[in-house]
């Protein structure tokens, strides 16, 4: 792995083996030596796909793997752990970067064109794969079409639809699903800093245990209360969208848009007659203010479309402040359409 890669830790730290991956591991171990040269690891966020890819990469490079599991003892495993295995390349987002660039993928071509140093094959992890810009994806396509022999590419994505179909069609798909609620909950409760309300967070995270855990660690409940307060203030003209957008940007644009998307869906369900008790955000006081309005369902769908459009643009060099201002101005318009 290139020593100047700032993402090196993400591709070498020994990750945890999650209980909900066991079925995938046993399926993989049965065909470990006949796997196709490119795998697309896809599924919702928070299921541990990246960690799975790192473990699989180590197993490919290990001198004595058993049942698709690296031994953890050999020289290759040692090199892997310290992030210096010469036959592994990890491609991800550099600090602050919004996309994986064509230069990163071109460097991959050089890496793959050389014979393996110590292992039988060369292994590449691209994660998150959907962060590749169009030029990068086109450059990767050439590698996928004419793969150097003995190479293994692992593409990790939570948003496969953002990858060109030509890339997807050249990879064998490894689908990650949410575990049964009991499995996710047992894991979450056993975490060292488990607290709050794990069942609620797991539900809110759509059943993805790692996402539920990160919501907890990010003080998600406080974040949500702040966002709802702001929406209520905007609705009542006590706040200006521009000032609000600045605050929201500070909380992380992707997180905020993700929450707003879920919230707008809540409002649609309410509009369609679902009881308030079924809403995810019902505990917050500001929720009462916001739901006093009767929103038009068609306008809410337009609002959701706008949020999704912004979300897609997060990987492009767009001004996040302007993006959030636009979303909040739409909210003000929507909440006063009566
Ligand atoms: Zn080993």
Coordinates of C-alpha atoms and ligand atoms in Angstrom, one line a residue:
X1 CA 0.0 0.0 0.0
X2 CA 1.3 3.5 -0.8
X3 CA 2.8 5.0 2.3
X4 CA 1.5 8.5 1.4
X5 CA -2.1 7.4 1.3
X6 CA -3.9 9.3 4.1
X7 CA -6.6 6.7 4.2
X8 CA -4.2 3.9 5.1
X9 CA -5.6 3.2 8.6
X10 CA -9.1 2.5 7.1
X11 CA -7.6 -0.3 5.1
X12 CA -5.4 -2.0 7.6
X13 CA -6.8 -1.7 11.1
X14 CA -8.1 -5.1 12.2
X15 CA -11.8 -4.8 12.0
X16 CA -14.4 -6.6 14.0
X17 CA -16.1 -9.6 12.7
X18 CA -19.9 -8.9 12.9
X19 CA -22.4 -11.7 13.7
X20 CA -24.7 -10.8 10.9
X21 CA -21.9 -11.5 8.3
X22 CA -21.6 -15.2 9.2
X23 CA -23.8 -16.4 6.4
X24 CA -21.8 -14.4 3.8
X25 CA -18.5 -15.7 5.2
X26 CA -19.6 -19.3 4.9
X27 CA -20.9 -18.8 1.4
X28 CA -17.6 -17.1 0.4
X29 CA -15.4 -19.7 2.1
X30 CA -16.9 -22.4 -0.1
X31 CA -15.7 -20.7 -3.3
X32 CA -12.8 -18.8 -1.9
X33 CA -10.4 -20.0 -4.6
X34 CA -12.8 -19.5 -7.5
X35 CA -14.1 -16.0 -6.8
X36 CA -14.4 -13.7 -9.8
X37 CA -11.8 -10.9 -10.1
X38 CA -14.2 -8.1 -9.0
X39 CA -16.7 -8.1 -6.2
X40 CA -19.2 -5.3 -5.5
X41 CA -20.0 -5.3 -1.8
X42 CA -23.3 -3.4 -1.6
X43 CA -26.0 -2.8 1.0
X44 CA -27.3 0.0 3.2
X45 CA -25.0 2.1 5.3
X46 CA -24.0 0.9 8.7
X47 CA -23.8 -2.9 8.0
X48 CA -20.0 -3.2 8.1
X49 CA -19.3 -3.7 4.4
X50 CA -16.0 -1.8 4.5
X51 CA -14.8 -3.9 7.5
X52 CA -15.8 -7.1 5.6
X53 CA -13.8 -6.0 2.6
X54 CA -10.7 -5.3 4.7
X55 CA -11.0 -8.8 6.4
X56 CA -11.5 -10.4 3.0
X57 CA -8.5 -8.6 1.5
X58 CA -6.3 -9.8 4.4
X59 CA -7.5 -13.4 3.8
X60 CA -6.6 -13.1 0.1
X61 CA -3.1 -12.0 1.0
X62 CA -2.5 -14.4 4.0
X63 CA -0.1 -17.3 3.5
X64 CA -2.3 -19.7 5.4
X65 CA -6.0 -18.7 5.2
X66 CA -8.6 -21.1 6.6
X67 CA -12.2 -20.9 5.6
X68 CA -11.7 -17.4 4.1
X69 CA -10.2 -16.2 7.4
X70 CA -6.6 -14.8 7.6
X71 CA -4.4 -16.6 10.1
X72 CA -3.3 -13.4 11.8
X73 CA 0.2 -14.9 12.4
X74 CA 2.1 -15.0 9.1
X75 CA 4.4 -12.4 7.6
X76 CA 1.7 -11.3 5.2
X77 CA -0.7 -10.8 8.0
X78 CA 1.9 -8.7 9.9
X79 CA 2.5 -6.5 6.9
X80 CA -1.2 -6.1 6.4
X81 CA -1.8 -5.0 10.0
X82 CA 0.9 -2.3 9.9
X83 CA -0.4 -1.1 6.6
X84 CA 2.6 -1.9 4.5
X85 CA 1.6 -5.0 2.5
X86 CA 3.0 -4.2 -0.9
X87 CA 0.2 -6.2 -2.7
X88 CA -2.7 -4.3 -1.2
X89 CA -3.9 -0.9 -2.5
X90 CA -6.7 0.9 -0.6
X91 CA -8.4 3.7 -2.5
X92 CA -10.7 6.0 -0.6
X93 CA -11.5 9.6 0.0
X94 CA -8.5 11.6 1.1
X95 CA -9.1 14.1 4.0
X96 CA -11.7 16.7 3.0
X97 CA -11.9 15.3 -0.6
X98 CA -15.3 14.9 -2.1
X99 CA -14.5 12.4 -4.8
X100 CA -12.1 9.7 -5.8
X101 CA -10.1 11.1 -8.6
X102 CA -8.9 9.7 -11.9
X103 CA -5.3 10.1 -10.8
X104 CA -6.0 7.7 -7.9
X105 CA -7.4 5.2 -10.3
X106 CA -4.6 5.7 -12.8
X107 CA -2.1 5.0 -10.1
X108 CA -4.0 1.8 -9.6
X109 CA -3.2 0.8 -13.2
X110 CA 0.5 1.1 -12.4
X111 CA 0.1 -0.9 -9.2
X112 CA -1.8 -3.7 -11.0
X113 CA 0.6 -3.9 -13.9
X114 CA 3.4 -5.2 -11.7
X115 CA 3.6 -8.8 -10.5
X116 CA 2.7 -9.4 -6.9
X117 CA 5.6 -8.9 -4.5
X118 CA 5.0 -11.5 -1.9
X119 CA 1.4 -12.8 -2.2
X120 CA -0.2 -14.9 -5.0
X121 CA -2.3 -11.9 -6.0
X122 CA -2.8 -8.2 -5.8
X123 CA -5.8 -6.9 -3.9
X124 CA -7.5 -3.5 -4.3
X125 CA -10.3 -2.1 -2.1
X126 CA -12.2 0.9 -3.4
X127 CA -14.4 2.3 -0.7
X128 CA -16.7 4.2 -1.0
X129 CA -16.8 3.2 -4.6
X130 CA -19.6 5.6 -5.5
X131 CA -17.3 8.5 -4.6
X132 CA -15.4 7.9 -7.9
X133 CA -16.1 10.8 -10.2
X134 CA -17.0 10.0 -13.8
X135 CA -13.4 10.1 -15.2
X136 CA -12.3 7.8 -12.3
X137 CA -15.1 5.4 -13.0
X138 CA -14.2 5.3 -16.7
X139 CA -10.6 4.7 -15.9
X140 CA -11.5 1.8 -13.6
X141 CA -13.8 0.3 -16.3
X142 CA -10.6 -0.4 -18.4
X143 CA -9.2 -2.3 -15.4
X144 CA -12.4 -4.3 -15.0
X145 CA -12.6 -5.1 -18.7
X146 CA -9.0 -6.4 -19.0
X147 CA -8.1 -7.4 -15.5
X148 CA -4.4 -8.3 -15.0
X149 CA -4.3 -12.0 -14.0
X150 CA -4.4 -12.7 -10.3
X151 CA -5.8 -9.4 -9.2
X152 CA -8.9 -9.0 -7.0
X153 CA -10.9 -5.8 -6.8
X154 CA -13.3 -5.2 -4.0
X155 CA -15.7 -2.3 -4.5
X156 CA -17.7 -1.2 -1.5
X157 CA -20.8 0.9 -1.8
X158 CA -23.9 1.9 0.0
X159 CA -25.3 3.7 -3.1
X160 CA -24.8 1.3 -6.0
X161 CA -27.2 3.4 -8.2
X162 CA -24.6 6.1 -8.2
X163 CA -22.1 3.8 -10.0
X164 CA -22.3 3.5 -13.7
X165 CA -24.2 0.4 -14.8
X166 CA -21.1 -0.6 -16.8
X167 CA -19.1 -0.9 -13.6
X168 CA -21.8 -2.7 -11.7
X169 CA -22.3 -5.3 -14.5
X170 CA -18.6 -6.2 -14.5
X171 CA -18.6 -7.1 -10.8
X172 CA -20.1 -10.1 -9.0
X173 CA -22.5 -8.7 -6.4
X174 CA -22.2 -9.4 -2.7
X175 CA -25.4 -8.2 -1.0
X176 CA -25.4 -7.1 2.6
X177 CA -28.8 -7.2 4.4
X178 CA -29.9 -5.8 7.7
X179 CA -29.7 -8.5 10.5
X180 CA -32.7 -9.7 12.3
X181 CA -33.7 -7.1 14.9
X182 CA -32.7 -9.4 17.8
X183 CA -29.2 -9.9 16.3
X184 CA -28.7 -6.2 15.8
X185 CA -30.0 -5.4 19.2
X186 CA -27.9 -8.0 21.0
X187 CA -24.8 -6.6 19.4
X188 CA -25.8 -3.0 20.1
X189 CA -26.5 -3.7 23.8
X190 CA -23.1 -5.4 24.2
X191 CA -21.2 -2.3 23.0
X192 CA -19.1 -0.7 25.7
X193 CA -20.8 2.7 25.5
X194 CA -24.2 1.3 24.9
X195 CA -26.8 3.6 26.5
X196 CA -29.9 5.6 25.7
X197 CA -32.4 3.6 23.8
X198 CA -30.8 1.0 21.5
X199 CA -34.1 -0.4 20.2
X200 CA -35.2 3.1 19.2
X201 CA -31.9 4.0 17.5
X202 CA -31.8 0.6 15.7
X203 CA -35.2 1.3 14.4
X204 CA -34.3 4.8 13.3
X205 CA -31.2 3.5 11.6
X206 CA -33.4 1.2 9.5
X207 CA -32.0 -1.9 11.2
X208 CA -28.3 -1.1 10.5
X209 CA -26.4 -1.7 13.8
X210 CA -23.3 0.3 13.0
X211 CA -25.4 3.3 11.9
X212 CA -27.4 3.0 15.1
X213 CA -24.2 3.0 17.1
X214 CA -22.8 6.0 15.3
X215 CA -26.1 7.9 15.8
X216 CA -25.7 7.3 19.5
X217 CA -22.1 8.4 19.6
X218 CA -22.9 11.5 17.6
X219 CA -25.5 12.7 20.1
X220 CA -28.1 12.2 17.5
X221 CA -31.0 12.9 19.8
X222 CA -29.6 16.4 20.6
X223 CA -28.9 17.0 16.9
X224 CA -32.5 16.1 16.1
X225 CA -33.9 18.4 18.8
X226 CA -31.9 21.3 17.4
X227 CA -33.0 20.6 13.8
X228 CA -36.7 20.4 14.8
X229 CA -36.3 23.6 16.8
X230 CA -34.9 25.4 13.7
X231 CA -37.7 24.1 11.5
X232 CA -40.3 25.3 13.9
X233 CA -38.6 28.7 14.1
X234 CA -38.4 29.0 10.3
X235 CA -42.1 28.1 10.1
X236 CA -43.0 30.8 12.6
X237 CA -40.6 33.4 11.0
X238 CA -38.5 33.6 14.1
X239 CA -35.4 32.5 12.1
X240 CA -33.9 33.3 8.7
X241 CA -32.9 30.5 6.3
X242 CA -29.4 31.9 5.8
X243 CA -28.5 32.0 9.5
X244 CA -30.0 28.5 9.9
X245 CA -28.1 27.1 7.0
X246 CA -24.8 28.2 8.5
X247 CA -25.6 26.4 11.7
X248 CA -26.7 23.3 9.8
X249 CA -23.6 23.2 7.8
X250 CA -21.6 23.1 11.0
X251 CA -23.5 20.0 12.1
X252 CA -22.5 18.1 8.9
X253 CA -24.5 18.6 5.7
X254 CA -24.8 14.9 4.9
X255 CA -26.2 14.0 8.4
X256 CA -28.6 17.0 8.3
X257 CA -29.9 16.1 4.9
X258 CA -30.3 12.5 5.9
X259 CA -32.3 13.5 8.9
X260 CA -34.5 15.9 6.9
X261 CA -35.2 13.2 4.4
X262 CA -36.5 10.9 7.2
X263 CA -38.5 13.8 8.7
X264 CA -40.2 14.7 5.4
X265 CA -41.2 11.1 5.1
X266 CA -42.7 11.3 8.5
X267 CA -44.8 14.3 7.4
X268 CA -46.0 12.4 4.4
X269 CA -47.1 9.4 6.6
X270 CA -48.9 11.8 8.9
X271 CA -50.6 13.5 5.9
X272 CA -51.7 10.1 4.8
X273 CA -53.4 9.4 8.1
X274 CA -50.8 7.6 10.1
X275 CA -51.0 8.3 13.8
X276 CA -48.5 10.6 15.5
X277 CA -47.5 7.7 17.7
X278 CA -46.0 6.0 14.7
X279 CA -43.6 8.9 14.0
X280 CA -39.9 8.6 14.7
X281 CA -39.6 12.2 15.9
X282 CA -42.7 12.5 18.0
X283 CA -40.9 13.0 21.4
X284 CA -39.5 16.4 20.5
X285 CA -41.6 19.4 21.6
X286 CA -40.9 21.3 18.4
X287 CA -42.5 18.5 16.4
X288 CA -45.9 19.7 17.7
X289 CA -45.3 23.1 16.2
X290 CA -44.2 21.8 12.9
X291 CA -47.0 19.3 12.5
X292 CA -49.7 21.9 13.2
X293 CA -49.4 22.8 9.6
X294 CA -51.3 20.8 7.0
X295 CA -48.8 20.1 4.3
X296 CA -49.7 19.2 0.8
X297 CA -48.5 15.7 0.0
X298 CA -47.4 16.6 -3.5
X299 CA -45.4 19.5 -2.1
X300 CA -43.7 17.2 0.4
X301 CA -42.8 14.8 -2.4
X302 CA -41.2 17.7 -4.3
X303 CA -39.3 18.7 -1.1
X304 CA -38.0 15.1 -0.8
X305 CA -36.9 15.1 -4.4
X306 CA -35.0 18.3 -3.8
X307 CA -33.3 16.8 -0.7
X308 CA -32.3 13.7 -2.6
X309 CA -31.0 15.9 -5.5
X310 CA -28.8 17.8 -3.0
X311 CA -27.7 14.6 -1.4
X312 CA -26.4 13.3 -4.8
X313 CA -24.6 16.6 -5.3
X314 CA -22.6 16.1 -2.1
X315 CA -19.9 14.3 -4.1
X316 CA -19.4 17.3 -6.4
X317 CA -17.7 20.6 -5.7
X318 CA -20.8 22.4 -4.7
X319 CA -21.2 25.1 -2.1
X320 CA -22.9 23.3 0.8
X321 CA -24.1 26.6 2.4
X322 CA -26.0 27.6 -0.7
X323 CA -27.3 24.0 -0.9
X324 CA -28.7 24.2 2.6
X325 CA -30.0 27.7 2.1
X326 CA -32.0 26.5 -0.9
X327 CA -33.4 23.5 1.1
X328 CA -34.5 25.7 4.0
X329 CA -36.0 28.4 1.7
X330 CA -38.0 25.5 0.2
X331 CA -39.0 24.5 3.7
X332 CA -40.2 28.0 4.6
X333 CA -42.3 28.1 1.3
X334 CA -43.7 24.6 2.0
X335 CA -44.6 25.4 5.6
X336 CA -46.5 28.5 4.6
X337 CA -48.4 27.1 1.7
X338 CA -51.9 26.9 3.3
Ligands
LIG1 ZN1 -1.8 -14.9 7.7

